[in-house]
Coordinates of C-alpha atoms and ligand atoms in Angstrom, one line a residue:
M1 CA 0.0 0.0 0.0
K2 CA 1.3 3.5 -0.9
K3 CA 1.5 5.9 2.0
K4 CA 2.0 9.6 1.4
F5 CA 4.6 11.1 3.7
L6 CA 5.5 14.5 2.3
D7 CA 3.5 17.4 0.7
L8 CA 5.7 19.9 -1.1
G9 CA 2.6 22.0 -2.1
T10 CA 1.6 23.4 -5.5
Q11 CA 4.4 23.3 -8.0
P12 CA 5.0 24.2 -11.7
I13 CA 6.7 22.2 -14.4
T14 CA 10.4 22.6 -13.6
N15 CA 11.4 22.8 -17.3
A16 CA 8.8 25.6 -18.0
Y17 CA 11.1 28.6 -17.7
L18 CA 9.0 31.6 -18.6
T19 CA 9.6 34.4 -21.1
K20 CA 8.1 37.8 -20.9
E21 CA 5.5 36.7 -23.4
S22 CA 4.7 33.4 -21.5
P23 CA 1.0 33.2 -20.5
D24 CA 0.3 34.1 -16.9
K25 CA -1.4 30.7 -16.4
E26 CA 1.1 28.1 -15.7
Y27 CA 0.4 24.4 -15.3
L28 CA 0.4 23.6 -11.6
Y29 CA 0.1 20.3 -9.8
N30 CA 0.5 19.0 -6.2
L31 CA 3.9 17.6 -5.4
S32 CA 3.4 14.9 -2.8
I33 CA 5.6 11.9 -2.2
A34 CA 4.6 8.4 -1.1
F35 CA 6.3 5.2 0.1
D36 CA 5.0 1.9 -1.2
E37 CA 5.2 -0.6 1.7
E38 CA 5.1 -3.6 -0.7
T39 CA 7.6 -2.6 -3.4
K40 CA 9.6 -0.1 -1.2
L41 CA 9.5 2.4 -4.1
V42 CA 9.4 6.1 -3.2
S43 CA 7.5 8.0 -5.9
L44 CA 5.4 11.1 -6.6
V45 CA 1.7 10.7 -5.9
D46 CA 0.6 12.8 -9.0
M47 CA 2.6 12.4 -12.1
V48 CA 2.8 15.0 -14.9
K49 CA 2.4 13.7 -18.5
P50 CA 5.9 13.1 -20.0
E51 CA 5.1 15.1 -23.1
M52 CA 4.5 18.2 -20.9
M53 CA 8.0 17.9 -19.4
F54 CA 10.2 16.5 -22.2
N55 CA 9.7 18.5 -25.3
D56 CA 11.5 20.5 -28.0
S57 CA 12.4 23.3 -25.6
Y58 CA 14.2 21.3 -23.0
A59 CA 16.4 23.7 -21.0
H60 CA 18.9 21.6 -19.0
R61 CA 22.3 21.0 -20.6
A62 CA 24.3 18.3 -18.8
S63 CA 27.6 19.6 -20.2
M64 CA 27.4 22.9 -18.3
S65 CA 29.5 21.6 -15.4
K66 CA 33.2 20.5 -15.5
T67 CA 32.3 18.0 -12.8
M68 CA 29.8 16.2 -15.0
L69 CA 32.1 16.4 -18.1
A70 CA 34.8 14.7 -16.2
S71 CA 32.4 12.1 -14.7
F72 CA 31.0 11.1 -18.1
K73 CA 34.5 10.8 -19.6
K74 CA 35.6 8.6 -16.8
I75 CA 32.6 6.2 -16.9
A76 CA 32.8 6.0 -20.7
E77 CA 36.4 5.0 -20.5
S78 CA 35.7 2.5 -17.7
L79 CA 32.8 0.9 -19.6
K80 CA 35.0 0.4 -22.6
A81 CA 37.9 -1.1 -20.6
R82 CA 35.7 -3.3 -18.5
F83 CA 33.1 -4.6 -21.0
N84 CA 34.7 -4.0 -24.4
P85 CA 31.4 -3.2 -26.1
K86 CA 31.0 -3.3 -29.9
L87 CA 27.8 -1.2 -29.6
T88 CA 26.7 1.0 -26.7
L89 CA 23.2 2.5 -26.3
E90 CA 22.5 5.6 -24.2
I91 CA 19.0 6.3 -22.9
G92 CA 18.5 10.0 -22.4
S93 CA 21.6 11.4 -24.1
N94 CA 20.8 15.1 -23.4
D95 CA 23.5 17.2 -25.2
G96 CA 25.8 14.3 -25.9
V97 CA 27.9 14.7 -22.8
F98 CA 28.5 10.9 -22.5
I99 CA 28.3 9.8 -26.2
R100 CA 30.9 12.3 -27.3
N101 CA 33.5 10.0 -25.6
F102 CA 32.8 7.4 -28.3
N103 CA 33.3 7.2 -32.1
V104 CA 30.0 7.7 -34.0
D105 CA 29.9 4.0 -35.1
E106 CA 30.3 2.7 -31.5
V107 CA 27.2 4.3 -29.9
I108 CA 23.6 5.1 -30.5
A109 CA 21.2 7.2 -28.4
V110 CA 17.6 7.8 -27.5
E111 CA 16.5 11.2 -26.4
P112 CA 12.8 12.4 -26.4
C113 CA 13.6 16.1 -26.4
G114 CA 13.7 17.2 -30.0
N115 CA 16.1 20.2 -29.5
L116 CA 18.7 17.9 -27.8
A117 CA 18.3 15.0 -30.2
E118 CA 18.9 17.5 -33.1
L119 CA 22.1 18.6 -31.4
T120 CA 23.6 15.1 -31.2
N121 CA 22.3 14.0 -34.6
K122 CA 24.1 17.0 -36.0
M123 CA 27.3 15.8 -34.2
G124 CA 26.9 12.6 -36.2
Y125 CA 25.6 10.3 -33.4
K126 CA 22.4 8.4 -34.4
T127 CA 19.8 9.6 -31.9
Y128 CA 16.2 8.4 -31.9
T129 CA 13.9 11.2 -30.9
D130 CA 11.7 8.9 -28.8
F131 CA 10.7 8.0 -25.3
W132 CA 12.3 4.8 -24.1
D133 CA 9.9 1.9 -24.5
Q134 CA 9.6 -1.6 -26.1
K135 CA 8.7 0.0 -29.5
T136 CA 11.9 2.0 -29.6
A137 CA 13.9 -1.0 -28.4
E138 CA 12.4 -3.2 -31.2
Q139 CA 13.3 -0.5 -33.8
I140 CA 16.9 -0.5 -32.5
V141 CA 17.2 -4.3 -32.5
N142 CA 15.8 -4.4 -36.1
S143 CA 18.3 -1.8 -37.3
Y144 CA 21.4 -2.6 -35.2
G145 CA 20.9 -6.0 -33.5
K146 CA 21.4 -6.5 -29.8
V147 CA 23.5 -4.0 -27.7
D148 CA 26.4 -4.9 -25.4
V149 CA 26.1 -2.0 -23.0
V150 CA 23.1 0.1 -22.2
F151 CA 24.0 3.3 -20.2
S152 CA 21.8 5.9 -18.7
A153 CA 22.4 8.8 -16.4
N154 CA 19.7 10.8 -14.6
T155 CA 17.0 9.3 -16.8
I156 CA 15.7 6.1 -15.4
C157 CA 14.2 7.8 -12.3
H158 CA 12.2 10.0 -14.8
I159 CA 10.3 7.1 -16.3
E160 CA 7.0 6.1 -14.7
D161 CA 6.4 2.7 -16.1
L162 CA 9.3 0.7 -14.7
N163 CA 7.9 -2.6 -16.1
E164 CA 7.8 -1.3 -19.7
L165 CA 11.3 0.3 -19.2
I166 CA 12.9 -3.0 -18.0
N167 CA 11.1 -5.1 -20.6
A168 CA 12.6 -2.8 -23.2
I169 CA 16.1 -3.1 -21.7
D170 CA 15.8 -6.9 -21.6
L171 CA 14.7 -6.8 -25.3
V172 CA 17.6 -4.7 -26.5
L173 CA 20.4 -6.2 -24.4
D174 CA 22.6 -9.0 -25.6
D175 CA 22.5 -12.2 -23.4
K176 CA 26.0 -11.2 -22.0
G177 CA 25.2 -7.5 -22.1
V178 CA 25.1 -5.1 -19.1
F179 CA 22.8 -2.3 -18.2
V180 CA 24.6 0.5 -16.2
F181 CA 22.7 3.5 -14.9
E182 CA 23.1 6.2 -12.4
D183 CA 20.5 8.3 -10.5
P184 CA 20.2 10.3 -7.3
S185 CA 20.4 7.9 -4.3
L186 CA 17.4 7.9 -1.9
Y187 CA 19.8 7.2 0.9
S188 CA 21.7 10.4 0.2
V189 CA 18.4 12.4 -0.1
L190 CA 17.4 11.2 3.3
Q191 CA 20.8 11.8 4.8
N192 CA 21.1 15.3 3.4
T193 CA 17.4 16.4 3.7
S194 CA 17.8 17.3 0.0
Y195 CA 14.1 17.3 -0.6
D196 CA 14.7 19.4 -3.7
Q197 CA 15.5 16.1 -5.5
F198 CA 11.7 15.7 -5.7
Y199 CA 10.1 17.4 -8.6
D200 CA 7.9 16.6 -11.6
E201 CA 10.6 14.8 -13.6
H202 CA 11.9 12.7 -10.7
V203 CA 9.0 10.4 -10.6
Y204 CA 11.1 8.1 -8.4
V205 CA 14.0 8.6 -6.1
L206 CA 15.4 5.1 -6.0
S207 CA 16.8 2.8 -3.4
V208 CA 18.9 -0.3 -4.1
I209 CA 16.3 -2.3 -2.1
A210 CA 13.4 -1.3 -4.4
L211 CA 15.5 -1.7 -7.6
Q212 CA 16.6 -5.2 -6.6
N213 CA 13.0 -6.3 -6.1
I214 CA 11.8 -5.0 -9.5
F215 CA 14.8 -6.3 -11.5
K216 CA 14.4 -9.8 -10.0
K217 CA 10.7 -9.9 -11.2
H218 CA 12.0 -9.4 -14.8
G219 CA 14.8 -12.0 -14.7
L220 CA 17.5 -9.4 -14.3
E221 CA 19.8 -8.8 -11.3
I222 CA 22.1 -6.1 -9.9
F223 CA 25.7 -7.3 -9.8
H224 CA 27.5 -4.1 -8.6
V225 CA 26.6 -0.8 -7.0
E226 CA 28.9 2.2 -6.9
S227 CA 28.3 5.2 -4.6
L228 CA 29.0 8.4 -6.5
L229 CA 29.4 12.0 -5.2
T230 CA 27.6 13.5 -8.3
H231 CA 24.3 15.2 -7.9
G232 CA 24.7 15.2 -4.1
G233 CA 25.0 11.4 -3.9
S234 CA 24.1 9.0 -6.7
N235 CA 24.1 5.3 -7.1
R236 CA 25.6 3.7 -10.2
I237 CA 23.9 0.4 -10.7
Y238 CA 25.2 -2.5 -12.8
V239 CA 22.6 -5.0 -14.0
K240 CA 22.7 -8.3 -16.0
K241 CA 20.4 -11.1 -17.0
I242 CA 20.2 -13.6 -14.1
Y243 CA 21.3 -16.5 -16.4
N244 CA 24.4 -14.6 -17.5
K245 CA 27.1 -16.1 -15.2
S246 CA 30.0 -14.2 -16.9
Q247 CA 29.7 -11.4 -14.3
S248 CA 29.7 -12.3 -10.6
V249 CA 27.5 -10.5 -8.1
L250 CA 29.9 -8.3 -6.1
S251 CA 29.7 -7.7 -2.4
S252 CA 28.8 -4.0 -3.0
V253 CA 25.2 -5.1 -3.7
D254 CA 24.6 -6.6 -0.2
E255 CA 26.6 -3.9 1.4
N256 CA 24.4 -1.2 0.0
I257 CA 21.2 -3.1 0.9
K258 CA 22.4 -3.6 4.4
K259 CA 23.3 0.1 4.7
E260 CA 19.8 1.1 3.5
L261 CA 18.1 -1.4 5.8
S262 CA 20.0 -0.3 8.8
F263 CA 18.9 3.3 8.0
G264 CA 15.3 2.0 8.1
M265 CA 14.6 2.6 4.4
D266 CA 12.1 -0.3 4.4
S267 CA 9.8 1.5 6.9
I268 CA 7.4 4.4 6.6
F269 CA 8.6 5.7 9.9
T270 CA 12.0 6.8 8.4
Y271 CA 10.2 8.8 5.7
E272 CA 7.9 10.4 8.2
Q273 CA 11.0 11.5 10.2
F274 CA 12.5 12.9 6.9
A275 CA 9.3 14.9 6.3
D276 CA 9.7 16.5 9.8
R277 CA 13.3 17.5 8.8
V278 CA 12.0 19.0 5.6
I279 CA 9.6 21.3 7.4
K280 CA 12.4 22.4 9.7
S281 CA 14.7 23.0 6.7
K282 CA 12.0 25.2 5.1
N283 CA 11.4 27.3 8.2
D284 CA 15.2 27.7 8.8
L285 CA 15.8 28.8 5.2
I286 CA 13.0 31.4 5.3
D287 CA 14.1 32.7 8.7
L288 CA 17.8 33.0 7.4
L289 CA 16.8 34.8 4.2
I290 CA 14.5 37.3 6.1
K291 CA 17.2 38.0 8.7
I292 CA 19.8 38.8 5.9
K293 CA 17.4 40.9 4.0
N294 CA 16.6 42.9 7.1
E295 CA 20.3 43.7 7.3
N296 CA 19.8 45.3 3.8
K297 CA 22.0 42.8 2.1
K298 CA 21.5 41.6 -1.5
I299 CA 20.8 37.9 -2.0
I300 CA 20.8 36.1 -5.3
S301 CA 20.7 32.4 -6.3
Y302 CA 23.5 30.5 -8.1
G303 CA 22.2 28.0 -10.7
A304 CA 18.7 28.0 -12.0
T305 CA 18.2 24.4 -11.2
Y306 CA 15.1 22.3 -11.5
K307 CA 15.8 21.4 -7.8
S308 CA 15.6 25.1 -6.7
T309 CA 12.1 25.3 -8.3
T310 CA 10.9 22.9 -5.7
I311 CA 12.5 24.9 -2.9
F312 CA 11.4 28.3 -4.1
N313 CA 7.8 27.2 -4.6
Y314 CA 7.6 25.1 -1.4
C315 CA 9.1 27.9 0.7
K316 CA 7.3 30.6 -1.3
I317 CA 10.6 32.4 -1.9
G318 CA 10.3 35.1 -4.6
K319 CA 12.0 38.3 -5.9
D320 CA 11.5 40.0 -2.5
L321 CA 14.1 37.7 -1.0
I322 CA 16.1 36.4 -4.0
E323 CA 16.7 39.3 -6.4
Y324 CA 17.7 37.2 -9.4
I325 CA 19.3 33.9 -10.4
V326 CA 22.6 33.6 -12.3
D327 CA 23.1 30.6 -14.6
T328 CA 25.6 29.8 -17.3
T329 CA 23.0 28.0 -19.6
P330 CA 22.3 30.4 -22.5
N331 CA 18.7 29.2 -23.0
K332 CA 17.7 29.9 -19.4
Q333 CA 19.1 33.5 -19.4
G334 CA 16.6 36.2 -19.9
K335 CA 13.8 34.0 -18.6
F336 CA 12.0 33.6 -15.3
S337 CA 12.0 30.7 -12.8
P338 CA 8.9 28.5 -13.0
G339 CA 6.2 29.4 -10.4
M340 CA 8.0 32.2 -8.4
H341 CA 9.1 34.1 -11.6
I342 CA 12.5 35.2 -10.4
P343 CA 14.6 36.6 -13.3
I344 CA 17.5 34.5 -14.6
I345 CA 20.6 36.3 -16.0
S346 CA 24.1 35.3 -16.9
P347 CA 26.8 35.3 -14.2
E348 CA 28.7 37.9 -16.3
E349 CA 25.7 40.3 -15.8
G350 CA 24.7 39.4 -12.3
F351 CA 27.5 37.9 -10.3
N352 CA 29.3 41.1 -9.4
N353 CA 30.4 43.3 -6.5
S354 CA 26.8 44.2 -5.6
V355 CA 26.1 40.6 -4.4
D356 CA 26.4 39.8 -0.7
Y357 CA 24.9 36.3 -0.5
A358 CA 24.4 33.6 -3.1
F359 CA 22.0 30.8 -2.4
L360 CA 23.5 27.6 -3.9
G361 CA 20.6 26.4 -6.2
A362 CA 23.3 24.2 -7.7
W363 CA 24.5 22.9 -4.3
N364 CA 25.5 19.6 -5.9
F365 CA 28.3 21.5 -7.7
G366 CA 29.3 23.4 -4.5
K367 CA 32.9 22.4 -4.7
E368 CA 33.2 23.4 -8.4
I369 CA 31.5 26.7 -7.8
I370 CA 33.5 27.6 -4.6
N371 CA 36.8 26.7 -6.4
K372 CA 35.8 29.0 -9.3
E373 CA 34.5 31.9 -7.3
H374 CA 37.5 32.7 -5.1
D375 CA 37.3 36.4 -6.0
Y376 CA 33.8 36.6 -4.6
I377 CA 34.8 34.8 -1.4
N378 CA 37.9 36.8 -1.0
R379 CA 36.0 40.1 -1.1
G380 CA 33.6 38.8 1.6
G381 CA 30.8 37.3 -0.5
K382 CA 29.0 34.4 1.2
F383 CA 27.2 31.3 0.0
I384 CA 24.1 29.9 1.6
T385 CA 23.1 26.3 1.4
H386 CA 20.3 24.1 2.8
V387 CA 22.2 20.8 2.5
P388 CA 22.6 19.0 4.8
H389 CA 21.1 21.8 6.9
V390 CA 20.5 25.5 6.4
R391 CA 23.6 27.6 6.9
V392 CA 25.9 30.3 5.6
L393 CA 29.2 28.8 4.3
Ligands
DWN1 O1 18.0 14.8 -13.5 C1 18.1 16.0 -13.9 C2 19.4 16.7 -13.5 C3 20.6 15.8 -13.7 O2 19.5 17.9 -14.3 C4 17.1 16.7 -14.7 N1 15.8 16.2 -14.4 C5 17.2 18.2 -14.7 C6 18.4 18.8 -14.2 O3 18.2 19.1 -12.8 P1 19.0 20.4 -12.2 O4 18.6 21.6 -12.9 O5 18.6 20.4 -10.7 O6 20.5 20.0 -12.4 P2 21.9 20.6 -12.2 O7 22.8 19.8 -13.0 O8 22.1 20.7 -10.7 O9 21.8 22.1 -12.7 C7 22.9 22.9 -12.5 C8 22.6 24.3 -13.1 O10 23.5 25.2 -12.6 C9 22.7 24.4 -14.6 O11 21.6 25.2 -15.1 C10 24.0 25.0 -14.9 C11 24.1 25.9 -13.7 N2 25.5 26.1 -13.3 C12 26.0 27.4 -13.3 O12 25.3 28.4 -13.6 N3 27.3 27.6 -13.0 C13 26.3 25.1 -12.9 C14 27.6 25.3 -12.5 C15 28.5 24.2 -12.1 C16 28.2 26.6 -12.6 O13 29.3 26.9 -12.3

């Protein structure tokens, strides 16, 4: 039975950055999160239709961070060395940040957002502009045959129908093939009170416990789990067909399951306690921003992330507290944040001597940002974060 444990209020579509001409009426829905006591899955209660989120004006560019460029290069090299694939498939290729590490005849991609698929097709990488399902998998098998490695980063947790998703993987994967994917880890979200990992696109925030249950039902099994620092704590999960004995199941699988069980991730009680911490985080953040504002200081936000849309709408933080957001992504600049309508400008325009405090909307790149912004820090500029608790850095 699904039990709702957190209500993050009325929220907009996180990819719907507004222009001056955008209609006043935004699509809004209730963002609530539930725990399924049977499957152990943590998911949104109300889902937004995929076509409304993933379209031809998708804003996020995965290659905007040095951290992610390096991470994708490293995993591409590791997959090549470890599995020696003739053909690799990426599900959710965004702007090609992973596939660019392969020759064009070694990799194919699936990406539902037309503007992104167009980019990678122009780069010479065959990209299907489709959602990942059995129909797309059949098309690929008919044209290319079975695939040795299927890779996916920050996409699997965006797909509502996990049964269809896994059937399609099973269909496309060679008998000795491996499916490797990474997504934000539910364990890290609970540890960090990073409730902003919940938004329309993150239909699930996944635990290893829940994943193991669902893969088993489909004749697949997890044989390795890596804990990553990316996106504030992610799991990289390695999956194979159960009858494929060419890869042994490593101890990392049991270790991660034990870690999750000892944190109580199979019990609703743990999620209810998390919800209490989220309410405290919200109150602490509002109090801190108001206190700073009362000292006549200027606060901006750094990184127009989808995550910060959850925070700003849940905490009702608008232009009165955060004057504007700076972001390096050209197609977010000149627009307004979904729901709270905070202006977004380039760092060149907005990250200047007038700024006293910058809220880390992109807290997951905190290290990269702090390394880059030493001039700001040296002249007394401060960063604010809510992870793992609200504070000035
Ligand atoms: O899963 C998803 C993740 C991976 O990406 C998607 N559903 C949507 C998106 O979520 P996000 O917006 O929360 O992701 P990021 O990667 O945390 O976004 C970082 C943002 O910050 C980008 O817009 C780029 C910007 N940025 C910047 O302006 N200066 C980032 C860095 C590192 C910087 O120095």
